[in-house]
Short mmCIF file of C-alpha atoms in Angstrom, two decimals:
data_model
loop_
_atom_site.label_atom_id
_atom_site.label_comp_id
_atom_site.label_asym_id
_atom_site.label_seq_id
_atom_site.Cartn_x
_atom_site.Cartn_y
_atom_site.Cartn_z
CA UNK A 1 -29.44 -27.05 -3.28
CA UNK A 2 -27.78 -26.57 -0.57
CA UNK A 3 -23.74 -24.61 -1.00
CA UNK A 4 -21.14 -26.50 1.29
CA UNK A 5 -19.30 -23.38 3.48
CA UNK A 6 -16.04 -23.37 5.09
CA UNK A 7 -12.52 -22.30 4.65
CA UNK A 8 -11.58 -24.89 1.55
CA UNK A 9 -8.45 -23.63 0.84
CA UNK A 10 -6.79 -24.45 4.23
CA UNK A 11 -4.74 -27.61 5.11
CA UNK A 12 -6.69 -30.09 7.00
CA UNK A 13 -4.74 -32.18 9.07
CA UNK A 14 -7.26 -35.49 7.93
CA UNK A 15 -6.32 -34.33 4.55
CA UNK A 16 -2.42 -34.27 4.97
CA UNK A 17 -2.84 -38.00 6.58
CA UNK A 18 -4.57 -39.17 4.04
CA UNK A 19 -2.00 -38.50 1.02
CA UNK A 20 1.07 -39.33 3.47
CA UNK A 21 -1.08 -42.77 3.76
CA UNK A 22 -1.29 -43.08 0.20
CA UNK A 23 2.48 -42.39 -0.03
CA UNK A 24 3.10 -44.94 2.41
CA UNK A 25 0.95 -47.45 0.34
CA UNK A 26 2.54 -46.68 -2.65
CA UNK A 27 6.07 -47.02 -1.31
CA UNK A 28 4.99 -50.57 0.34
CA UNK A 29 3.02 -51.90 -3.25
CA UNK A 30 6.84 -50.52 -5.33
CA UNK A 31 8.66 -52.10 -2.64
CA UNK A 32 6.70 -55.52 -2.65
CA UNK A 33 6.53 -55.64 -6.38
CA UNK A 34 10.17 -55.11 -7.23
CA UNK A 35 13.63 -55.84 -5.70
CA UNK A 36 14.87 -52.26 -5.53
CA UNK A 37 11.28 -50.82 -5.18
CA UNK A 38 12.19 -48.43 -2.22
CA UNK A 39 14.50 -46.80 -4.16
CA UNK A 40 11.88 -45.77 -6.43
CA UNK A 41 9.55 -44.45 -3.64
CA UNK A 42 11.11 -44.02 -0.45
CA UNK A 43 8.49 -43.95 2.52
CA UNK A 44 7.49 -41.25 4.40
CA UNK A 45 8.82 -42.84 7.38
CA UNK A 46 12.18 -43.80 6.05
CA UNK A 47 12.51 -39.96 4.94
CA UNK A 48 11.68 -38.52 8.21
CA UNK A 49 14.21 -40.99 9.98
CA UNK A 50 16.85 -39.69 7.48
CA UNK A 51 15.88 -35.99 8.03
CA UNK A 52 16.31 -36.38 11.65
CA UNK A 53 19.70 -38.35 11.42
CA UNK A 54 20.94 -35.11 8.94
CA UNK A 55 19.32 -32.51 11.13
CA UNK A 56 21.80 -33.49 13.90
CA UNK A 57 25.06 -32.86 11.55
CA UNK A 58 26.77 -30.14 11.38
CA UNK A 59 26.85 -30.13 7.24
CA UNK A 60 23.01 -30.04 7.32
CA UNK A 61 22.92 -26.71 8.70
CA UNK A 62 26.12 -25.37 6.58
CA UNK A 63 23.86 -26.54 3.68
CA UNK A 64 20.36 -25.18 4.65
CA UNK A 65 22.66 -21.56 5.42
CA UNK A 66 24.80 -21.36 2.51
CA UNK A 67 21.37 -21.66 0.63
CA UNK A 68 18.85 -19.41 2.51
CA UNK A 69 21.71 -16.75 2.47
CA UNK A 70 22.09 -16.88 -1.16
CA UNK A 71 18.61 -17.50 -2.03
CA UNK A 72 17.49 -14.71 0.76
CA UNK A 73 19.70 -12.43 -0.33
CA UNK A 74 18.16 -12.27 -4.03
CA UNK A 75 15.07 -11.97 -2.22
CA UNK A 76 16.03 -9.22 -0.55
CA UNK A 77 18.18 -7.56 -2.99
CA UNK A 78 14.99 -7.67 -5.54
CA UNK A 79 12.31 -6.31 -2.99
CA UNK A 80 14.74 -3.45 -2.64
CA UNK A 81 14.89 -2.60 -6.19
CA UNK A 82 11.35 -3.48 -7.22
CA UNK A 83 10.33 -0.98 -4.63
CA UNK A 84 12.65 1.80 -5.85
CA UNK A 85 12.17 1.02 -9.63
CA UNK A 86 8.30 1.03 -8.89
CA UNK A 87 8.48 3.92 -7.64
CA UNK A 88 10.39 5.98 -10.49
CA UNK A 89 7.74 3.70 -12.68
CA UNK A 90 4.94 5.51 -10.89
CA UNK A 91 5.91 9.12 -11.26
CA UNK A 92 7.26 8.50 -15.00
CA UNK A 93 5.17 7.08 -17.86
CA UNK A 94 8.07 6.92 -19.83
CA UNK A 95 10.30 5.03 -17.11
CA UNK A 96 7.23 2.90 -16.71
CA UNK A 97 6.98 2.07 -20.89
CA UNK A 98 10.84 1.62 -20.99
CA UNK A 99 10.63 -1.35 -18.09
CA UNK A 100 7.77 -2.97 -19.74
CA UNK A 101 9.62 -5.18 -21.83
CA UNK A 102 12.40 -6.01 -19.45
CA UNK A 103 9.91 -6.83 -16.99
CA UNK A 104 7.87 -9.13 -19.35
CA UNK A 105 10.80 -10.84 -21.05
CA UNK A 106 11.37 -12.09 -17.07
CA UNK A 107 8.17 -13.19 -16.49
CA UNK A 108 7.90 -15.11 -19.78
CA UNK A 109 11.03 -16.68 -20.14
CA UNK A 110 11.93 -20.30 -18.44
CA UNK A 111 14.05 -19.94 -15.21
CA UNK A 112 16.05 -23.09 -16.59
CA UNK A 113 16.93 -20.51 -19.39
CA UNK A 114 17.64 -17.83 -17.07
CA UNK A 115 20.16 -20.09 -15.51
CA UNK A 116 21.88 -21.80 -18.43
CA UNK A 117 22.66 -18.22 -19.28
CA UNK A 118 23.37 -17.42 -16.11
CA UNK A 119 26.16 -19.93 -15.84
CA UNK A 120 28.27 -18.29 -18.89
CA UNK A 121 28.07 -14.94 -16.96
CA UNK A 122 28.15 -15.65 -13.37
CA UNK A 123 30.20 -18.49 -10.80
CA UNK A 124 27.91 -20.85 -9.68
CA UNK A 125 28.40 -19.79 -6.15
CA UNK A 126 26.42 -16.89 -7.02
CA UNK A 127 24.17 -17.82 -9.22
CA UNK A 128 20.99 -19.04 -7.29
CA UNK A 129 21.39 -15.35 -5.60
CA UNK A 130 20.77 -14.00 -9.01
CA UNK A 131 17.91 -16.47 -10.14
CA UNK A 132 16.11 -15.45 -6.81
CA UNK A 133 16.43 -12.26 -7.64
CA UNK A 134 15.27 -12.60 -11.32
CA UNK A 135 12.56 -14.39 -10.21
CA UNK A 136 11.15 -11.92 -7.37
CA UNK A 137 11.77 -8.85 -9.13
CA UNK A 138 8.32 -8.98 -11.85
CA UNK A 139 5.90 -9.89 -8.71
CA UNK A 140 7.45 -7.35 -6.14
CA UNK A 141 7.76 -4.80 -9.26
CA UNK A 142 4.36 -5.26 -10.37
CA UNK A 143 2.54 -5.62 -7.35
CA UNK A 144 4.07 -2.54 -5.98
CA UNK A 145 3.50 -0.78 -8.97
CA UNK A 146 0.25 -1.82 -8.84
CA UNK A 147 -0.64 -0.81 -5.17
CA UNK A 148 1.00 2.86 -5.66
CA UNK A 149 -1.36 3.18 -8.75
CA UNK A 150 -4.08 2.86 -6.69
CA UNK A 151 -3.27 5.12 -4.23
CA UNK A 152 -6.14 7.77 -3.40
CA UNK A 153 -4.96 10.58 -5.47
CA UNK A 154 -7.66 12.91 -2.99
CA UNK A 155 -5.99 12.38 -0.15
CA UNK A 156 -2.70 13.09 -1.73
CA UNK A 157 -4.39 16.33 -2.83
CA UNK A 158 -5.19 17.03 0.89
CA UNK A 159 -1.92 16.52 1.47
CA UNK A 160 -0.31 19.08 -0.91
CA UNK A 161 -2.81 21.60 -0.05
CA UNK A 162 -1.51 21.24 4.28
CA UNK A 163 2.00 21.03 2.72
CA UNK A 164 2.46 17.64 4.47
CA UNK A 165 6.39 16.45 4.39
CA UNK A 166 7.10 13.96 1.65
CA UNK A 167 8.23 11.11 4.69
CA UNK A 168 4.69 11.81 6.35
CA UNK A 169 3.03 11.35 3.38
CA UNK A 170 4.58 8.05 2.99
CA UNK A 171 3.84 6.89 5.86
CA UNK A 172 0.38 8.26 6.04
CA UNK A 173 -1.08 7.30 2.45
CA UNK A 174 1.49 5.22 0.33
CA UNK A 175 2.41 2.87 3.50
CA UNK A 176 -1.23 1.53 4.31
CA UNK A 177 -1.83 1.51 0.84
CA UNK A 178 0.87 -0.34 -0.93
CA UNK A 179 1.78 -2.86 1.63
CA UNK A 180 -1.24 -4.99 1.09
CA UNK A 181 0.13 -4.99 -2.32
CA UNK A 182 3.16 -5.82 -0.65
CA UNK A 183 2.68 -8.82 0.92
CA UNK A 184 1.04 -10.66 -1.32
CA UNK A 185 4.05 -10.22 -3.46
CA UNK A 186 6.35 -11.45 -0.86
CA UNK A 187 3.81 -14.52 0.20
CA UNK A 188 4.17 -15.84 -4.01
CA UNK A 189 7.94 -14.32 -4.26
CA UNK A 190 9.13 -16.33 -1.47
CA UNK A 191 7.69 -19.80 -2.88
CA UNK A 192 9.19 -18.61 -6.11
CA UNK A 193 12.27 -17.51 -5.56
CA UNK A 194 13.30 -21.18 -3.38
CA UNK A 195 11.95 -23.61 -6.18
CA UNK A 196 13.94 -20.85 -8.63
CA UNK A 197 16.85 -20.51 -6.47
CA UNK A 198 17.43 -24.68 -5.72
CA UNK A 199 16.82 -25.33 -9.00
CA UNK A 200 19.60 -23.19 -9.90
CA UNK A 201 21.75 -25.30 -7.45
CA UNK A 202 21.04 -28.43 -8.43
CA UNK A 203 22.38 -27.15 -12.33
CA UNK A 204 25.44 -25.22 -11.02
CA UNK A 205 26.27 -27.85 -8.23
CA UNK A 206 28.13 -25.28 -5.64
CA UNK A 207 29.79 -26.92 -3.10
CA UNK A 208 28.25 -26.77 0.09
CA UNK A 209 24.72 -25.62 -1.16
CA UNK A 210 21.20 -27.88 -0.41
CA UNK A 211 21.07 -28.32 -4.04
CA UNK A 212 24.28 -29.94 -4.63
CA UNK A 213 23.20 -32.00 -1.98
CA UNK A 214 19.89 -32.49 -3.48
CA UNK A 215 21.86 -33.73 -6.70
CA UNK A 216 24.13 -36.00 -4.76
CA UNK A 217 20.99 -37.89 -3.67
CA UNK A 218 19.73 -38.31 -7.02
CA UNK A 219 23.07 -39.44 -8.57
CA UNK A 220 23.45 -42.42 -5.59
CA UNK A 221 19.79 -43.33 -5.90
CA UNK A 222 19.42 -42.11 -2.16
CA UNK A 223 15.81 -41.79 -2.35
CA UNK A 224 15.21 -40.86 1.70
CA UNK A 225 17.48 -38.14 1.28
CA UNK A 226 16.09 -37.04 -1.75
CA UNK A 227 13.17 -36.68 -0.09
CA UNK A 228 14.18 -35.52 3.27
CA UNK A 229 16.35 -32.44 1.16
CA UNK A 230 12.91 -32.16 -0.24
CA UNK A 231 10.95 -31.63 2.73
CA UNK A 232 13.74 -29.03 4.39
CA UNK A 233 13.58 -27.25 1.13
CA UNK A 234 9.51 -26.53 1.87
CA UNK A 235 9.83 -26.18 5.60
CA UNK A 236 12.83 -23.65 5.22
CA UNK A 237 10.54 -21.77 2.48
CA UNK A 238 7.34 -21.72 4.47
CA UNK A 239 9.31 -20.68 7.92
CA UNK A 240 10.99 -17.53 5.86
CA UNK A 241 7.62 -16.96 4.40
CA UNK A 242 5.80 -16.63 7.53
CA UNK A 243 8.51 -14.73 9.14
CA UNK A 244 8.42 -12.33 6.25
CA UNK A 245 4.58 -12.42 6.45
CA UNK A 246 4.81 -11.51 9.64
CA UNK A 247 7.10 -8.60 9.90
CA UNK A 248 5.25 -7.70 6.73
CA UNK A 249 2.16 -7.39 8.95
CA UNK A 250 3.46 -5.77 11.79
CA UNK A 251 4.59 -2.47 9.15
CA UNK A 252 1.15 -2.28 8.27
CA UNK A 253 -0.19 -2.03 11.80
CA UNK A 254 2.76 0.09 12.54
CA UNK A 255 1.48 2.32 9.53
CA UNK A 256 -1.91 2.59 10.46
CA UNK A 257 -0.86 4.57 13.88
CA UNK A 258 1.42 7.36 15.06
CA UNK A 259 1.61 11.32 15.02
CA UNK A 260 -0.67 11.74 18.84
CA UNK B 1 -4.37 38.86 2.82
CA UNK B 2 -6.49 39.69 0.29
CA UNK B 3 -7.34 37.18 -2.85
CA UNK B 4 -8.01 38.84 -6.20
CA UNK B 5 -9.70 36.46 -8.71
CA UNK B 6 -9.50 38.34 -12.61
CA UNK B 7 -11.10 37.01 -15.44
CA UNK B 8 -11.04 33.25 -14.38
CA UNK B 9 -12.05 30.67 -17.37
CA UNK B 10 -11.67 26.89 -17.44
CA UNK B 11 -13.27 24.16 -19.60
CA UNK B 12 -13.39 20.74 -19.21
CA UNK B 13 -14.17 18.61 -22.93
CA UNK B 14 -14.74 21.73 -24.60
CA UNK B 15 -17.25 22.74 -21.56
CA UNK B 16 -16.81 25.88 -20.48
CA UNK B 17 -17.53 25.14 -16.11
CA UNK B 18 -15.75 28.95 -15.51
CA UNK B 19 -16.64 31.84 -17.43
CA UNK B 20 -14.87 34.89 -16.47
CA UNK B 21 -15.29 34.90 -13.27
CA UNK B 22 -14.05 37.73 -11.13
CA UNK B 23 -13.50 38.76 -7.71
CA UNK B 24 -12.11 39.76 -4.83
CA UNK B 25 -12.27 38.42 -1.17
CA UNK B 26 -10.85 40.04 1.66
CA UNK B 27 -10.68 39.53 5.42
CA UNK B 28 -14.08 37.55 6.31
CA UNK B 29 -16.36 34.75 4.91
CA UNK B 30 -16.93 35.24 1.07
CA UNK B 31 -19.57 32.77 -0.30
CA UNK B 32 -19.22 31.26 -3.63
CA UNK B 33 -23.19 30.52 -4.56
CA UNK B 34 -24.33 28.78 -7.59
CA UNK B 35 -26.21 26.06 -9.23
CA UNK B 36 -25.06 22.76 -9.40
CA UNK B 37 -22.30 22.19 -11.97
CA UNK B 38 -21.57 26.09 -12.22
CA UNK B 39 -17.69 25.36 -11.31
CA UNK B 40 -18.09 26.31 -7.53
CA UNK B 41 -15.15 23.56 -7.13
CA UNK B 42 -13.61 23.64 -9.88
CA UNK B 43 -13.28 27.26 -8.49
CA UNK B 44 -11.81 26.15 -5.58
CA UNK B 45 -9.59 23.67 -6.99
CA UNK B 46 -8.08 26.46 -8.78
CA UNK B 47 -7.82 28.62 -5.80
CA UNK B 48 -5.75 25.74 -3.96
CA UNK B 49 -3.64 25.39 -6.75
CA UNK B 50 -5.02 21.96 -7.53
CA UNK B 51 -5.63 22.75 -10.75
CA UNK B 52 -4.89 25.92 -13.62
CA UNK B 53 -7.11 28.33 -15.29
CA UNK B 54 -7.39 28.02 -19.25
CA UNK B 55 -7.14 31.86 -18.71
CA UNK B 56 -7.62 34.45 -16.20
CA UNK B 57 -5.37 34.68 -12.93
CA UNK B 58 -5.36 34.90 -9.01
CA UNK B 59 -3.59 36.99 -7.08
CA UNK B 60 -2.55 37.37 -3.12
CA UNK B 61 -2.72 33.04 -3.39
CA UNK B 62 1.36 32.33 -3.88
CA UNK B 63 2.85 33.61 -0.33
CA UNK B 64 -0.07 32.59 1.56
CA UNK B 65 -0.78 28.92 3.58
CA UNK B 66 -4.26 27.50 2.91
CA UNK B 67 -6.22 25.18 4.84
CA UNK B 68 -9.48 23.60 3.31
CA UNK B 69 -12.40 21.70 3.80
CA UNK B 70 -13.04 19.53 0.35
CA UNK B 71 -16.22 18.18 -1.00
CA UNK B 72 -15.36 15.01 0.34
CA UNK B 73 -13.75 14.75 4.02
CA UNK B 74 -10.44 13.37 2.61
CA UNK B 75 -9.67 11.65 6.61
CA UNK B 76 -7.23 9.01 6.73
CA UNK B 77 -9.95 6.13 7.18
CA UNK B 78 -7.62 4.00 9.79
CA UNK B 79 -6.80 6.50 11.97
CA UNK B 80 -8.40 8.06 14.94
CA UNK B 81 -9.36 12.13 15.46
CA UNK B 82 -5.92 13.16 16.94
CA UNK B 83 -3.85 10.91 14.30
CA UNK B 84 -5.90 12.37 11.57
CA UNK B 85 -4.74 15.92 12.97
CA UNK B 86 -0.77 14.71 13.77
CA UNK B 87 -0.64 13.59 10.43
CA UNK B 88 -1.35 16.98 8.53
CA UNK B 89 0.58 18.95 11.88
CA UNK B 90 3.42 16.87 13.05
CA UNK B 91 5.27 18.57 15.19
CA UNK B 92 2.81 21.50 15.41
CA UNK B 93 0.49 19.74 17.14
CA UNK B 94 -0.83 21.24 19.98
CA UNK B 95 -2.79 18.46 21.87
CA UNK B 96 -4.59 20.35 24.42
CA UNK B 97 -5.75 22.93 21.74
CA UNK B 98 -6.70 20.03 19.26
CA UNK B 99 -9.02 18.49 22.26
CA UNK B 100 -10.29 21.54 22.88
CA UNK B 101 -11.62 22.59 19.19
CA UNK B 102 -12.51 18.72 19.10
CA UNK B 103 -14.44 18.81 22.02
CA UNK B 104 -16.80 22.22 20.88
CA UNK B 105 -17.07 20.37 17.59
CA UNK B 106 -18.93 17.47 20.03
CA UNK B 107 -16.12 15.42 19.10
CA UNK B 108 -14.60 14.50 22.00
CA UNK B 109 -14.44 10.83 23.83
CA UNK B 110 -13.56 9.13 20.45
CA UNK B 111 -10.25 8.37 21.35
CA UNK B 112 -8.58 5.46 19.45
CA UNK B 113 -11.96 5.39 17.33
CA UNK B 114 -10.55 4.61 13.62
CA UNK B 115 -12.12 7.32 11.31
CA UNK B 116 -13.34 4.34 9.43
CA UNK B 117 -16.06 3.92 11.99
CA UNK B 118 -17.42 7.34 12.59
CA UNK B 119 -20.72 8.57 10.97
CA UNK B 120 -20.41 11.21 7.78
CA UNK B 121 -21.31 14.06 10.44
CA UNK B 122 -18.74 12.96 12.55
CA UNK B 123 -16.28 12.73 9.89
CA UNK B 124 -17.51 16.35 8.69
CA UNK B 125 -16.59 17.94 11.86
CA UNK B 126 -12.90 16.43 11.90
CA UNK B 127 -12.59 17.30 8.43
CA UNK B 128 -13.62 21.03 9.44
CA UNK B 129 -11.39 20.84 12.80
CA UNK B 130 -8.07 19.91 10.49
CA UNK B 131 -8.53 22.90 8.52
CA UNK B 132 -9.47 25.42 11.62
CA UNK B 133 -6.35 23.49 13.53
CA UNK B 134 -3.25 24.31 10.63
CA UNK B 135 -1.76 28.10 10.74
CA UNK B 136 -3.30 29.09 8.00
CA UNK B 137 -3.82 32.56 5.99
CA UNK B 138 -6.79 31.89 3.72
CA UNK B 139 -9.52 29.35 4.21
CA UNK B 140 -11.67 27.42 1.99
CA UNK B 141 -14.20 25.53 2.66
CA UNK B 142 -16.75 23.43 0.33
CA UNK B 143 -20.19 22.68 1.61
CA UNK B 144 -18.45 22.31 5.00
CA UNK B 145 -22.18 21.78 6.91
CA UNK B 146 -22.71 18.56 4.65
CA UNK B 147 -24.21 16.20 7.14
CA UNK B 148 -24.49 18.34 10.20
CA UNK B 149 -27.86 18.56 11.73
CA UNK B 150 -29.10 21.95 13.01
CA UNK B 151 -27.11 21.70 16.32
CA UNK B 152 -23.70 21.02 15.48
CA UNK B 153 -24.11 23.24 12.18
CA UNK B 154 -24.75 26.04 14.80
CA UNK B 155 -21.28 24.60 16.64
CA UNK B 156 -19.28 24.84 13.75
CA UNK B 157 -20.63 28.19 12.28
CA UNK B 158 -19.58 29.40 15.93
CA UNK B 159 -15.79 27.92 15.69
CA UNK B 160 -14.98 29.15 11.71
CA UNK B 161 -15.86 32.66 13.18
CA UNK B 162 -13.84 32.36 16.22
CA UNK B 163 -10.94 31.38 14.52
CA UNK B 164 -10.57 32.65 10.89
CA UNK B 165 -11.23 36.57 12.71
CA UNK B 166 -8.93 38.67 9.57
CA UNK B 167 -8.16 35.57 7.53
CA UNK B 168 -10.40 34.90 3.68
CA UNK B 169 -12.61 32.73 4.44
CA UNK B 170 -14.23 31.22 0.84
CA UNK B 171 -17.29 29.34 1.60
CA UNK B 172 -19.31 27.58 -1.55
CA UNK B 173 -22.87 26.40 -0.11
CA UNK B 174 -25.93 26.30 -0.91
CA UNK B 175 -27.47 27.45 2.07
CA UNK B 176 -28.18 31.26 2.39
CA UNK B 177 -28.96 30.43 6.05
CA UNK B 178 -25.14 29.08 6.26
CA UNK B 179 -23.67 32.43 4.59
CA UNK B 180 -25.72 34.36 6.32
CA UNK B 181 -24.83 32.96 9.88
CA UNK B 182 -21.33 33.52 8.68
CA UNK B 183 -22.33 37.21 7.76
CA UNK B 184 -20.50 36.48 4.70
CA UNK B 185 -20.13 38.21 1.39
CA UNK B 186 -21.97 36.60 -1.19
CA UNK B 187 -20.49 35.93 -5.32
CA UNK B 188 -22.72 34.42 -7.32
CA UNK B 189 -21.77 31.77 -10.04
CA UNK B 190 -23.76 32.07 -13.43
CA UNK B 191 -24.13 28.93 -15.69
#
């Protein structure tokens, strides 16, 4: 029998028309069948139309940065100590068997949990920060963790025995060794920590955020601009993730040369 | 510098790989020869301070810089030669010498070649040309002709001597022909 070859797991452009067809069927059969049936299913068309007419006021870019700052910044904030605290997990067993059950009670607990609580402790302006964060830190941890495991313990042998500097040696081994690690934890962080970090919005409702807004669609039964939020909310995540991708990339070529 | 090896023992499982092992090796090649699984690198391991003795000691090691050709090449596989060379010297990198000691090591014209893609000879050689490159004050080396053919063998024979003149040089092969081009003492390992 002959195997079908070919890159499956990309996005075909026949493949996105044919479920934004569908969703324009469905949206026309809801509409036909019942009075209010576009605010059940708004079109694809009507939401595009709405995205543009928000994309040219000012609010709609207060909204998308009050969010990606927030939301970023957890990012951010959890790379940083995932790195450090996979680091001190690497040299220490002990450090490494006393994070275990933080770590796992993270992964295995609900984010809507982790921001009921969150919402006794913290003001909801800075609570999708936090959520981010919460939900970063186990991949970045992990994956780090993970990649400095597998470092080639010859070569940091060889290293001890030429009495190579400690920032040489990162550079030289850990660098081109973890950050493969690295970005795959920041390509399934990213996703994670916007669908963690909105969802946090839409519960704590700060003003000015894209999940209040988000909320405020729901509440009027403004289906276009539930869906138009919707679709900024996955372009905004996939434009960070590339860029993030991308400078992710350039360290790694950037490790893999230097010292002539 | 002179390295005094007393009464070295070390067992691995309950398997004894060193066995009182003793001696001394001054200025020149010293060659560590033995059977298969006799602790010839375990030996060395020990000597680099890679690993420690279950009992015994070495002296003349602890104010002394080593250089060393492992087993295995131990080359950062995405770099080229020169990288390969900046990363162990930094700042002590001296290019034209490096191309030089490259170049008799028929080496030379790789540039920008990632280690990745050079043949285990080739890799050999650059292994052998980090170790002959660092300031060093004792030198080992581990079956350091591993993939040469009869040629660049000859070459590299011809650049330890040239540059390891005064220095412990502690060679485990098991080539007579290799210790004996190095005129080098000979220890021998007993199971």
């Amino acid at each position: 029998m002959r195997r079908e070859t070919g890159t499956s797991h990309h996005m075909r452009l026949w493949a996105v028309a044919f479920w934004l067809l569908v969703w324009q069927a469905g949206s026309m059969v809801l509409r036909a069948a019942y009075p209010h049936g576009a605010l059940l299913l708004a079109s694809p068309l009507s939401a595009v139309l709405r995205l543009t007419e928000l994309a040219g006021t000012a609010s709609f870019w207060k909204a998308v940065g009050w969010s990606a700052l927030r939301i970023l910044g957890g990012f951010a904030l959890a790379c940083v100590a995932a790195v450090l605290l996979a680091a001190l997990a690497a040299g220490s067993r002990r450090f490494r068997e006393l994070l275990y059950p933080l770590v796992a009670a993270v992964k295995a607990v609900p984010v809507a949990s982790f921001i009921i609580l969150a919402l006794v402790w913290l003001d909801a302006e800075n609570l999708s920060l936090f959520i981010a964060a919460l939900m970063v830190f186990p991949t970045v941890y992990l994956n780090v963790l993970a990649g400095i495991e597998a470092t080639d313990g010859k070569l940091l042998e060889m290293a001890k025995v030429f009495q190579v500097p400690l920032s040489r040696r990162l550079r030289g081994i850990y660098a081109p060794q973890v950050l493969p690690y690295f970005r795959s934890a920041v390509s399934l962080g990213l996703g994670l920590c916007w669908k963690a970090g909105i969802a946090a919005e839409v519960i704590g409702l700060p003003a000015g955020s894209m999940g209040e807004r988000l909320y405020t669609a729901k509440v009027y039964f403004q289906t276009p601009d539930l869906f138009a939020w919707t679709v900024v909310i996955v372009g905004v995540s996939v434009v960070f993730e590339r860029l993030f991708l991308w400078g992710v990339d350039a360290l790694v070529r950037k490790a893999g040369a230097g010292w002539k | 510098m002179e390295i005094k090896v007393e009464n070295l023992c070390k067992s691995y499982d309950g398997v004894q790989v060193l066995k009182n092992v003793s001696f001394t090796a001054g200025p020149g090649v010293t060659c560590v020869m033995a059977p298969s699984g006799a602790g010839k690198t375990t030996l060395l391991r020990i000597l680099l301070g890679l690993e420690r003795p279950d009992s015994g000691n070495v002296r003349g090691t602890a104010e002394g810089r080593f250089a060393a050709v492992f087993q295995e090449d131990r080359l950062l596989e995405q770099l080229d030669a020169m990288e390969n060379l900046g990363f162990v010297l930094g700042g002590e990198l001296n290019q034209a010498g490096a191309e030089s000691l490259l170049a008799e090591l028929g080496l030379s014209g790789e540039h920008g070649k990632p280690v990745r893609e050079y043949s285990g000879g080739m890799k050999r050689r650059l292994a052998l040309a980090r170790a002959l490159l660092v300031p060093f004050d004792a030198l080992v080396l581990d079956e350091p002709f591993t993939g040469l053919d009869e040629e660049n063998r000859k070459h590299a024979i011809a650049c330890i001597r040239s540059r390891t003149a005064g220095k412990p040089v502690l060679l485990v092969t098991h080539s007579r022909d290799d210790a004996a081009g190095l005129d080098a003492q000979t220890v021998v390992l007993e199971l």
